[in-house]
Amino acid sequence: MGDIEKREWALKLAVLGDPAVGKTSLIDKYITDSFRENYQPTLGVNIVSKDIRIEEINSKIRLLLWDIAGQHKYELTRQSFFQGCVGALLVYDMTRYSTFEQISLKWLEDFKNFSRPDGVYILIGNKSDLTDSIRVSSEEGKSLSQKINAAEFIETSAKYGKNVEKAFKKLVLHILRKSGVKFEIN
Ligand code: G3D
Ligand code: MG
């Protein structure tokens, strides 16, 4: 099988959303127990890399996950933040409605304006474990994801790791498929 594995990819992905929605927690949960390299914040972002295998297409992929470290600095550097970015997780906090509204008002706009025109994004409602404080229903999330043409809608809990791996994996699969690689996404 070794010689069949000829593709190697590096994908730059952004994790976007208002402060404290759980962007860094999602990334931390995702890369725990895996090889990781931390680049110290320079331009107001944290960049973390993770190497994964995608069995569906027998390929190795290096993910570069870009995480906003400071809101203000991000405003100044967002053009370089998005340069070469092929996908994003658009994250809101299910317990704070304003973070949900900011997805279409701000984060999707930025992604569309500054990243590649064929960029792929998934809508993420995070903190699904806080069941008593949920202010954004699953129906509203689903409905927004359809309205904005998100590739998927996934509710996650970074705290308990629920659907975290799935969210990143799906984003990668949708990007690969959009780039012309043929396989099924279940
Ligand atoms: P950010 O990177 O988007 O700014 P963080 O957000 O990852 O720093 O998370 C902000 C706060 O939300 C943190 O709490 C973090 O523990 C919490 N949080 C993130 N994801 C979840 C989740 O899925 N469930 C719950 N219950 N909490 C979550 P603190 O108190 O450390 O500020
Ligand atoms: Mg953070």
CSV table of N, CA, C and O and ligand atoms in Angstrom, one decimal, residues 18-25 126-127 129-130 157-159, ligand 1:
chain,number,residue,atom,x,y,z
A,18,ASP,N,-16.6,34.9,17.8
A,18,ASP,CA,-16.4,35.9,18.8
A,18,ASP,C,-15.5,35.4,20.0
A,18,ASP,O,-15.3,34.2,20.1
A,19,PRO,N,-15.0,36.4,20.8
A,19,PRO,CA,-14.2,36.0,21.9
A,19,PRO,C,-15.0,35.0,22.8
A,19,PRO,O,-16.2,35.2,23.0
A,20,ALA,N,-14.3,34.0,23.3
A,20,ALA,CA,-14.8,33.1,24.3
A,20,ALA,C,-15.9,32.1,23.8
A,20,ALA,O,-16.5,31.4,24.6
A,21,VAL,N,-16.0,32.0,22.5
A,21,VAL,CA,-16.9,30.9,22.0
A,21,VAL,C,-16.4,29.5,22.2
A,21,VAL,O,-17.1,28.5,22.1
A,22,GLY,N,-15.0,29.5,22.3
A,22,GLY,CA,-14.4,28.2,22.5
A,22,GLY,C,-13.4,27.8,21.3
A,22,GLY,O,-13.1,26.6,21.2
A,23,LYS,N,-12.9,28.7,20.6
A,23,LYS,CA,-12.1,28.4,19.5
A,23,LYS,C,-10.8,27.7,19.9
A,23,LYS,O,-10.4,26.6,19.4
A,24,THR,N,-10.1,28.3,20.9
A,24,THR,CA,-8.9,27.7,21.4
A,24,THR,C,-9.1,26.3,22.0
A,24,THR,O,-8.4,25.4,21.9
A,25,SER,N,-10.2,26.2,22.8
A,25,SER,CA,-10.6,25.0,23.4
A,25,SER,C,-10.8,23.9,22.4
A,25,SER,O,-10.4,22.7,22.6
A,126,ASN,N,-21.0,25.6,19.6
A,126,ASN,CA,-20.1,25.0,20.7
A,126,ASN,C,-20.8,25.2,22.1
A,126,ASN,O,-21.6,26.1,22.3
A,127,LYS,N,-20.3,24.4,23.0
A,127,LYS,CA,-20.8,24.4,24.4
A,127,LYS,C,-22.1,23.6,24.5
A,127,LYS,O,-23.0,24.0,25.3
A,129,ASP,N,-22.8,21.1,25.9
A,129,ASP,CA,-22.9,20.4,27.2
A,129,ASP,C,-23.7,21.3,28.2
A,129,ASP,O,-24.2,20.8,29.2
A,130,LEU,N,-23.7,22.6,28.0
A,130,LEU,CA,-24.4,23.5,28.9
A,130,LEU,C,-25.9,23.6,28.7
A,130,LEU,O,-26.5,24.6,28.4
A,157,SER,N,-19.1,20.0,21.9
A,157,SER,CA,-18.6,20.4,23.2
A,157,SER,C,-17.1,20.2,23.3
A,157,SER,O,-16.6,19.1,23.3
A,158,ALA,N,-16.4,21.3,23.3
A,158,ALA,CA,-15.0,21.2,23.4
A,158,ALA,C,-14.6,20.7,24.8
A,158,ALA,O,-13.6,20.0,25.0
A,159,LYS,N,-15.5,20.9,25.8
A,159,LYS,CA,-15.2,20.5,27.1
A,159,LYS,C,-15.1,19.0,27.2
A,159,LYS,O,-14.3,18.4,27.8
B,1,G3D,P1,-11.9,31.5,22.5
B,1,G3D,O1,-10.6,30.9,22.1
B,1,G3D,O2,-13.0,31.4,21.4
B,1,G3D,O3,-11.8,32.9,23.0
B,1,G3D,P2,-11.8,29.7,24.7
B,1,G3D,O4,-12.6,30.7,23.7
B,1,G3D,O5,-11.4,28.4,24.1
B,1,G3D,O6,-10.7,30.5,25.4
B,1,G3D,O7,-13.0,29.4,25.7
B,1,G3D,C1,-13.7,30.4,26.4
B,1,G3D,C2,-14.3,29.8,27.7
B,1,G3D,O8,-15.3,28.9,27.3
B,1,G3D,C3,-13.3,29.1,28.6
B,1,G3D,O9,-13.8,29.2,29.9
B,1,G3D,C4,-13.6,27.6,28.2
B,1,G3D,O10,-13.2,26.7,29.1
B,1,G3D,C5,-15.0,27.6,27.9
B,1,G3D,N1,-15.5,26.6,27.0
B,1,G3D,C6,-15.0,26.4,25.7
B,1,G3D,N2,-15.6,25.4,25.1
B,1,G3D,C7,-16.5,25.0,26.0
B,1,G3D,C8,-17.5,23.9,25.9
B,1,G3D,O11,-17.7,23.2,25.0
B,1,G3D,N3,-18.3,23.7,27.1
B,1,G3D,C9,-18.1,24.5,28.2
B,1,G3D,N4,-18.9,24.3,29.2
B,1,G3D,N5,-17.2,25.5,28.2
B,1,G3D,C10,-16.4,25.7,27.2
B,1,G3D,P3,-13.0,30.0,31.0
B,1,G3D,O12,-13.8,29.9,32.2
B,1,G3D,O13,-11.7,29.2,31.1
B,1,G3D,O14,-12.8,31.4,30.4
